[in-house]
mmCIF file of N, CA and C in Angstrom:
data_model
loop_
_atom_site.group_PDB
_atom_site.id
_atom_site.type_symbol
_atom_site.label_atom_id
_atom_site.label_comp_id
_atom_site.label_asym_id
_atom_site.label_seq_id
_atom_site.Cartn_x
_atom_site.Cartn_y
_atom_site.Cartn_z
ATOM 1 N N MET C 1 10.145 -0.667 -15.734
ATOM 2 C CA MET C 1 9.701 -1.255 -14.488
ATOM 3 C C MET C 1 10.506 -2.514 -14.222
ATOM 4 N N SER C 2 10.910 -2.684 -13.013
ATOM 5 C CA SER C 2 11.689 -3.846 -12.596
ATOM 6 C C SER C 2 10.785 -5.051 -12.413
ATOM 7 N N SER C 3 11.356 -6.244 -12.594
ATOM 8 C CA SER C 3 10.586 -7.458 -12.348
ATOM 9 C C SER C 3 10.510 -7.762 -10.862
ATOM 10 N N GLU C 4 11.289 -7.071 -10.069
ATOM 11 C CA GLU C 4 11.269 -7.250 -8.618
ATOM 12 C C GLU C 4 10.388 -6.182 -7.988
ATOM 13 N N PRO C 5 9.697 -6.500 -6.919
ATOM 14 C CA PRO C 5 8.839 -5.507 -6.280
ATOM 15 C C PRO C 5 9.649 -4.423 -5.578
ATOM 16 N N LEU C 6 9.071 -3.231 -5.517
ATOM 17 C CA LEU C 6 9.653 -2.133 -4.758
ATOM 18 C C LEU C 6 9.687 -2.527 -3.296
ATOM 19 N N SER C 7 10.759 -2.227 -2.604
ATOM 20 C CA SER C 7 10.877 -2.712 -1.237
ATOM 21 C C SER C 7 10.490 -1.695 -0.167
ATOM 22 N N HIS C 8 10.544 -0.407 -0.472
ATOM 23 C CA HIS C 8 10.311 0.578 0.579
ATOM 24 C C HIS C 8 10.103 1.947 -0.051
ATOM 25 N N GLY C 9 9.235 2.757 0.519
ATOM 26 C CA GLY C 9 9.089 4.128 0.064
ATOM 27 C C GLY C 9 7.673 4.643 0.165
ATOM 28 N N PRO C 10 7.454 5.883 -0.305
ATOM 29 C CA PRO C 10 6.125 6.482 -0.264
ATOM 30 C C PRO C 10 5.313 6.119 -1.512
ATOM 31 N N PHE C 11 3.999 6.316 -1.424
ATOM 32 C CA PHE C 11 3.113 6.256 -2.583
ATOM 33 C C PHE C 11 2.724 7.688 -2.896
ATOM 34 N N THR C 12 3.083 8.161 -4.075
ATOM 35 C CA THR C 12 2.814 9.537 -4.461
ATOM 36 C C THR C 12 1.803 9.568 -5.600
ATOM 37 N N ASN C 13 0.760 10.384 -5.460
ATOM 38 C CA ASN C 13 -0.221 10.550 -6.518
ATOM 39 C C ASN C 13 0.425 11.315 -7.658
ATOM 40 N N GLN C 14 0.336 10.770 -8.866
ATOM 41 C CA GLN C 14 0.995 11.368 -10.021
ATOM 42 C C GLN C 14 0.459 12.760 -10.334
ATOM 43 N N ARG C 15 -0.817 12.983 -10.128
ATOM 44 C CA ARG C 15 -1.412 14.270 -10.478
ATOM 45 C C ARG C 15 -1.227 15.322 -9.394
ATOM 46 N N THR C 16 -1.483 14.946 -8.134
ATOM 47 C CA THR C 16 -1.442 15.936 -7.052
ATOM 48 C C THR C 16 -0.073 16.057 -6.395
ATOM 49 N N GLY C 17 0.725 14.980 -6.485
ATOM 50 C CA GLY C 17 2.010 14.966 -5.799
ATOM 51 C C GLY C 17 1.890 14.685 -4.308
ATOM 52 N N TRP C 18 0.692 14.391 -3.833
ATOM 53 C CA TRP C 18 0.487 14.086 -2.415
ATOM 54 C C TRP C 18 0.763 12.615 -2.155
ATOM 55 N N CYS C 19 1.014 12.278 -0.892
ATOM 56 C CA CYS C 19 1.382 10.916 -0.505
ATOM 57 C C CYS C 19 0.310 10.260 0.357
ATOM 58 N N ILE C 20 0.169 8.927 0.208
ATOM 59 C CA ILE C 20 -0.710 8.171 1.095
ATOM 60 C C ILE C 20 -0.075 8.171 2.478
ATOM 61 N N THR C 21 -0.872 8.527 3.471
ATOM 62 C CA THR C 21 -0.396 8.672 4.840
ATOM 63 C C THR C 21 -1.203 7.757 5.754
ATOM 64 N N ALA C 22 -0.508 6.929 6.506
ATOM 65 C CA ALA C 22 -1.163 5.981 7.412
ATOM 66 C C ALA C 22 -1.699 6.710 8.635
ATOM 67 N N PRO C 23 -2.802 6.205 9.205
ATOM 68 C CA PRO C 23 -3.276 6.763 10.468
ATOM 69 C C PRO C 23 -2.302 6.420 11.589
ATOM 70 N N ALA C 24 -2.405 7.127 12.690
ATOM 71 C CA ALA C 24 -1.487 6.898 13.812
ATOM 72 C C ALA C 24 -1.594 5.472 14.341
ATOM 73 N N SER C 25 -2.796 4.942 14.425
ATOM 74 C CA SER C 25 -2.987 3.566 14.891
ATOM 75 C C SER C 25 -4.398 3.121 14.549
ATOM 76 N N GLY C 26 -4.637 1.838 14.643
ATOM 77 C CA GLY C 26 -5.971 1.302 14.409
ATOM 78 C C GLY C 26 -6.296 1.073 12.950
ATOM 79 N N SER C 27 -7.350 0.346 12.714
ATOM 80 C CA SER C 27 -7.800 0.020 11.364
ATOM 81 C C SER C 27 -8.724 1.115 10.867
ATOM 82 N N ILE C 28 -8.135 2.216 10.447
ATOM 83 C CA ILE C 28 -8.941 3.335 9.993
ATOM 84 C C ILE C 28 -8.436 3.847 8.657
ATOM 85 N N THR C 29 -9.150 4.803 8.130
ATOM 86 C CA THR C 29 -8.900 5.335 6.805
ATOM 87 C C THR C 29 -7.516 5.955 6.677
ATOM 88 N N ALA C 30 -6.827 5.574 5.602
ATOM 89 C CA ALA C 30 -5.588 6.257 5.238
ATOM 90 C C ALA C 30 -5.994 7.576 4.582
ATOM 91 N N ARG C 31 -5.105 8.536 4.568
ATOM 92 C CA ARG C 31 -5.418 9.830 3.964
ATOM 93 C C ARG C 31 -4.286 10.231 3.033
ATOM 94 N N VAL C 32 -4.493 11.276 2.265
ATOM 95 C CA VAL C 32 -3.421 11.834 1.455
ATOM 96 C C VAL C 32 -3.034 13.172 2.059
ATOM 97 N N ALA C 33 -1.746 13.477 1.986
ATOM 98 C CA ALA C 33 -1.232 14.718 2.559
ATOM 99 C C ALA C 33 -0.003 15.143 1.768
ATOM 100 N N PHE C 34 0.405 16.404 1.959
ATOM 101 C CA PHE C 34 1.645 16.844 1.335
ATOM 102 C C PHE C 34 2.750 15.875 1.722
ATOM 103 N N CYS C 35 3.595 15.522 0.775
ATOM 104 C CA CYS C 35 4.671 14.563 1.044
ATOM 105 C C CYS C 35 5.724 15.175 1.958
ATOM 106 N N ASP C 36 6.182 14.381 2.899
ATOM 107 C CA ASP C 36 7.223 14.764 3.845
ATOM 108 C C ASP C 36 8.146 13.565 4.017
ATOM 109 N N ALA C 37 9.327 13.633 3.443
ATOM 110 C CA ALA C 37 10.265 12.507 3.465
ATOM 111 C C ALA C 37 10.624 12.068 4.878
ATOM 112 N N ALA C 38 10.460 12.956 5.863
ATOM 113 C CA ALA C 38 10.801 12.614 7.246
ATOM 114 C C ALA C 38 9.628 11.986 8.001
ATOM 115 N N ASP C 39 8.461 11.899 7.375
ATOM 116 C CA ASP C 39 7.269 11.380 8.053
ATOM 117 C C ASP C 39 7.181 9.864 7.891
ATOM 118 N N PRO C 40 7.374 9.090 8.971
ATOM 119 C CA PRO C 40 7.293 7.630 8.849
ATOM 120 C C PRO C 40 5.893 7.147 8.470
ATOM 121 N N ALA C 41 4.858 7.965 8.689
ATOM 122 C CA ALA C 41 3.493 7.582 8.307
ATOM 123 C C ALA C 41 3.319 7.542 6.789
ATOM 124 N N GLN C 42 4.289 8.102 6.053
ATOM 125 C CA GLN C 42 4.243 8.075 4.594
ATOM 126 C C GLN C 42 5.210 7.053 4.007
ATOM 127 N N GLN C 43 5.821 6.261 4.855
ATOM 128 C CA GLN C 43 6.755 5.231 4.395
ATOM 129 C C GLN C 43 6.074 3.867 4.458
ATOM 130 N N TRP C 44 6.213 3.103 3.396
ATOM 131 C CA TRP C 44 5.589 1.784 3.267
ATOM 132 C C TRP C 44 6.648 0.781 2.863
ATOM 133 N N ARG C 45 6.549 -0.434 3.376
ATOM 134 C CA ARG C 45 7.489 -1.498 3.004
ATOM 135 C C ARG C 45 6.690 -2.726 2.573
ATOM 136 N N VAL C 46 7.320 -3.569 1.766
ATOM 137 C CA VAL C 46 6.660 -4.791 1.320
ATOM 138 C C VAL C 46 6.629 -5.780 2.477
ATOM 139 N N TYR C 47 5.428 -6.179 2.867
ATOM 140 C CA TYR C 47 5.226 -7.179 3.910
ATOM 141 C C TYR C 47 5.272 -8.574 3.296
ATOM 142 N N PHE C 48 4.754 -8.691 2.074
ATOM 143 C CA PHE C 48 4.709 -9.971 1.365
ATOM 144 C C PHE C 48 4.601 -9.668 -0.124
ATOM 145 N N ALA C 49 5.253 -10.459 -0.959
ATOM 146 C CA ALA C 49 5.171 -10.302 -2.413
ATOM 147 C C ALA C 49 5.110 -11.674 -3.055
ATOM 148 N N ASP C 50 4.388 -11.759 -4.169
ATOM 149 C CA ASP C 50 4.287 -13.036 -4.873
ATOM 150 C C ASP C 50 3.961 -12.778 -6.337
ATOM 151 N N ASN C 51 4.279 -13.750 -7.157
ATOM 152 C CA ASN C 51 3.974 -13.725 -8.577
ATOM 153 C C ASN C 51 3.406 -15.097 -8.933
ATOM 154 N N PRO C 52 2.208 -15.436 -8.407
ATOM 155 C CA PRO C 52 1.701 -16.800 -8.497
ATOM 156 C C PRO C 52 1.400 -17.285 -9.904
ATOM 157 N N ASN C 53 1.025 -16.380 -10.795
ATOM 158 C CA ASN C 53 0.650 -16.787 -12.145
ATOM 159 C C ASN C 53 1.741 -16.535 -13.167
ATOM 160 N N GLY C 54 2.886 -15.996 -12.724
ATOM 161 C CA GLY C 54 3.970 -15.691 -13.650
ATOM 162 C C GLY C 54 3.580 -14.577 -14.609
ATOM 163 N N PRO C 55 4.485 -14.242 -15.538
ATOM 164 C CA PRO C 55 4.171 -13.212 -16.528
ATOM 165 C C PRO C 55 2.964 -13.648 -17.360
ATOM 166 N N PRO C 56 2.119 -12.761 -17.828
ATOM 167 C CA PRO C 56 2.243 -11.312 -17.735
ATOM 168 C C PRO C 56 1.524 -10.699 -16.537
ATOM 169 N N SER C 57 0.946 -11.509 -15.640
ATOM 170 C CA SER C 57 0.160 -10.937 -14.542
ATOM 171 C C SER C 57 1.004 -10.123 -13.576
ATOM 172 N N GLY C 58 2.256 -10.468 -13.413
ATOM 173 C CA GLY C 58 3.166 -9.680 -12.601
ATOM 174 C C GLY C 58 3.024 -9.885 -11.108
ATOM 175 N N TRP C 59 3.838 -9.151 -10.403
ATOM 176 C CA TRP C 59 3.895 -9.226 -8.947
ATOM 177 C C TRP C 59 2.678 -8.595 -8.311
ATOM 178 N N TYR C 60 2.324 -9.091 -7.149
ATOM 179 C CA TYR C 60 1.464 -8.319 -6.261
ATOM 180 C C TYR C 60 2.220 -8.186 -4.951
ATOM 181 N N ASP C 61 1.969 -7.093 -4.266
ATOM 182 C CA ASP C 61 2.631 -6.800 -3.002
ATOM 183 C C ASP C 61 1.582 -6.507 -1.941
ATOM 184 N N VAL C 62 1.893 -6.856 -0.712
ATOM 185 C CA VAL C 62 1.118 -6.449 0.455
ATOM 186 C C VAL C 62 1.982 -5.399 1.153
ATOM 187 N N TRP C 63 1.465 -4.163 1.244
ATOM 188 C CA TRP C 63 2.248 -3.031 1.743
ATOM 189 C C TRP C 63 1.932 -2.736 3.201
ATOM 190 N N GLN C 64 2.990 -2.631 4.005
ATOM 191 C CA GLN C 64 2.867 -2.393 5.444
ATOM 192 C C GLN C 64 3.384 -1.001 5.794
ATOM 193 N N SER C 65 2.643 -0.303 6.641
ATOM 194 C CA SER C 65 3.068 1.009 7.116
ATOM 195 C C SER C 65 4.264 0.866 8.047
ATOM 196 N N VAL C 66 5.278 1.686 7.828
ATOM 197 C CA VAL C 66 6.444 1.706 8.714
ATOM 198 C C VAL C 66 6.038 2.232 10.088
ATOM 199 N N SER C 67 5.062 3.150 10.130
ATOM 200 C CA SER C 67 4.716 3.802 11.398
ATOM 201 C C SER C 67 3.777 2.997 12.288
ATOM 202 N N ASN C 68 2.777 2.311 11.714
ATOM 203 C CA ASN C 68 1.817 1.624 12.585
ATOM 204 C C ASN C 68 1.790 0.105 12.407
ATOM 205 N N GLY C 69 2.540 -0.431 11.435
ATOM 206 C CA GLY C 69 2.621 -1.878 11.243
ATOM 207 C C GLY C 69 1.409 -2.503 10.577
ATOM 208 N N LEU C 70 0.422 -1.689 10.186
ATOM 209 C CA LEU C 70 -0.760 -2.199 9.500
ATOM 210 C C LEU C 70 -0.556 -2.124 7.988
ATOM 211 N N CYS C 71 -1.402 -2.827 7.236
ATOM 212 C CA CYS C 71 -1.243 -2.899 5.784
ATOM 213 C C CYS C 71 -2.357 -2.165 5.049
ATOM 214 N N LEU C 72 -2.018 -1.658 3.846
ATOM 215 C CA LEU C 72 -3.013 -1.023 2.993
ATOM 216 C C LEU C 72 -4.038 -2.051 2.560
ATOM 217 N N SER C 73 -5.304 -1.674 2.609
ATOM 218 C CA SER C 73 -6.377 -2.588 2.237
ATOM 219 C C SER C 73 -7.585 -1.779 1.789
ATOM 220 N N THR C 74 -8.559 -2.469 1.223
ATOM 221 C CA THR C 74 -9.851 -1.878 0.899
ATOM 222 C C THR C 74 -10.935 -2.845 1.353
ATOM 223 N N PRO C 75 -12.095 -2.347 1.766
ATOM 224 C CA PRO C 75 -13.166 -3.248 2.168
ATOM 225 C C PRO C 75 -13.948 -3.821 0.990
ATOM 226 N N SER C 76 -13.757 -3.256 -0.219
ATOM 227 C CA SER C 76 -14.449 -3.762 -1.404
ATOM 228 C C SER C 76 -13.722 -3.268 -2.649
ATOM 229 N N VAL C 77 -14.251 -3.625 -3.818
ATOM 230 C CA VAL C 77 -13.665 -3.185 -5.084
ATOM 231 C C VAL C 77 -14.557 -2.167 -5.795
ATOM 232 N N ARG C 78 -15.577 -1.665 -5.121
ATOM 233 C CA ARG C 78 -16.480 -0.681 -5.724
ATOM 234 C C ARG C 78 -15.767 0.650 -5.941
ATOM 235 N N ASN C 79 -16.199 1.390 -6.963
ATOM 236 C CA ASN C 79 -15.689 2.741 -7.175
ATOM 237 C C ASN C 79 -15.966 3.583 -5.939
ATOM 238 N N GLY C 80 -15.022 4.417 -5.580
ATOM 239 C CA GLY C 80 -15.177 5.286 -4.426
ATOM 240 C C GLY C 80 -14.807 4.648 -3.101
ATOM 241 N N THR C 81 -14.351 3.403 -3.145
ATOM 242 C CA THR C 81 -13.954 2.726 -1.909
ATOM 243 C C THR C 81 -12.750 3.430 -1.298
ATOM 244 N N VAL C 82 -12.775 3.627 -0.005
ATOM 245 C CA VAL C 82 -11.714 4.327 0.710
ATOM 246 C C VAL C 82 -10.614 3.346 1.106
ATOM 247 N N VAL C 83 -9.371 3.742 0.863
ATOM 248 C CA VAL C 83 -8.225 2.932 1.277
ATOM 249 C C VAL C 83 -8.072 3.055 2.784
ATOM 250 N N GLN C 84 -7.799 1.945 3.431
ATOM 251 C CA GLN C 84 -7.636 1.939 4.882
ATOM 252 C C GLN C 84 -6.436 1.078 5.258
ATOM 253 N N THR C 85 -6.121 1.052 6.540
ATOM 254 C CA THR C 85 -5.084 0.151 7.031
ATOM 255 C C THR C 85 -5.732 -0.861 7.962
ATOM 256 N N THR C 86 -5.318 -2.118 7.807
ATOM 257 C CA THR C 86 -5.857 -3.223 8.600
ATOM 258 C C THR C 86 -4.708 -4.156 8.964
ATOM 259 N N PRO C 87 -4.915 -5.089 9.878
ATOM 260 C CA PRO C 87 -3.867 -6.075 10.150
ATOM 261 C C PRO C 87 -3.471 -6.796 8.854
ATOM 262 N N CYS C 88 -2.193 -7.016 8.667
ATOM 263 C CA CYS C 88 -1.673 -7.606 7.432
ATOM 264 C C CYS C 88 -2.128 -9.051 7.267
ATOM 265 N N ASP C 89 -2.631 -9.370 6.068
ATOM 266 C CA ASP C 89 -3.091 -10.726 5.760
ATOM 267 C C ASP C 89 -2.844 -11.008 4.282
ATOM 268 N N PRO C 90 -1.704 -11.623 3.935
ATOM 269 C CA PRO C 90 -1.402 -11.895 2.530
ATOM 270 C C PRO C 90 -2.444 -12.752 1.823
ATOM 271 N N SER C 91 -3.260 -13.502 2.563
ATOM 272 C CA SER C 91 -4.288 -14.322 1.919
ATOM 273 C C SER C 91 -5.534 -13.509 1.553
ATOM 274 N N ASP C 92 -5.650 -12.283 2.070
ATOM 275 C CA ASP C 92 -6.785 -11.415 1.768
ATOM 276 C C ASP C 92 -6.512 -10.678 0.460
ATOM 277 N N GLN C 93 -7.304 -10.947 -0.573
ATOM 278 C CA GLN C 93 -7.064 -10.330 -1.877
ATOM 279 C C GLN C 93 -7.189 -8.812 -1.839
ATOM 280 N N TYR C 94 -7.934 -8.266 -0.875
ATOM 281 C CA TYR C 94 -8.054 -6.816 -0.768
ATOM 282 C C TYR C 94 -6.782 -6.174 -0.212
ATOM 283 N N ASP C 95 -5.860 -6.962 0.303
ATOM 284 C CA ASP C 95 -4.568 -6.454 0.773
ATOM 285 C C ASP C 95 -3.510 -6.476 -0.331
ATOM 286 N N ARG C 96 -3.827 -7.035 -1.484
ATOM 287 C CA ARG C 96 -2.843 -7.223 -2.561
ATOM 288 C C ARG C 96 -2.902 -6.070 -3.554
ATOM 289 N N TRP C 97 -1.727 -5.525 -3.870
ATOM 290 C CA TRP C 97 -1.616 -4.382 -4.777
ATOM 291 C C TRP C 97 -0.666 -4.734 -5.908
ATOM 292 N N HIS C 98 -1.051 -4.371 -7.141
ATOM 293 C CA HIS C 98 -0.215 -4.583 -8.326
ATOM 294 C C HIS C 98 0.432 -3.270 -8.719
ATOM 295 N N GLN C 99 1.675 -3.334 -9.150
ATOM 296 C CA GLN C 99 2.344 -2.154 -9.687
ATOM 297 C C GLN C 99 2.049 -2.082 -11.176
ATOM 298 N N GLN C 100 1.697 -0.897 -11.659
ATOM 299 C CA GLN C 100 1.375 -0.710 -13.076
ATOM 300 C C GLN C 100 2.478 0.034 -13.769
#
């Protein structure tokens, strides 16, 4: 794993091989679908990245959809919480994602 954050690409589920797909517009639920390299709804770019605590905590990234300009987020940290897209806010901890 690189010490630098990934800058662009899809999120692929390791088990299913499906990709996180952004909704067409609005702050609504993201979905998973068969991966399609030509689908901009499956392309994500880093909107903001930081490593505030240094190693070993690592980078966190705020991921923005190439297609709708919204960022991946969750409304809570409970099990079963649905991933959604919302306006990008690097100060919102629910918008921050760590690479494992």
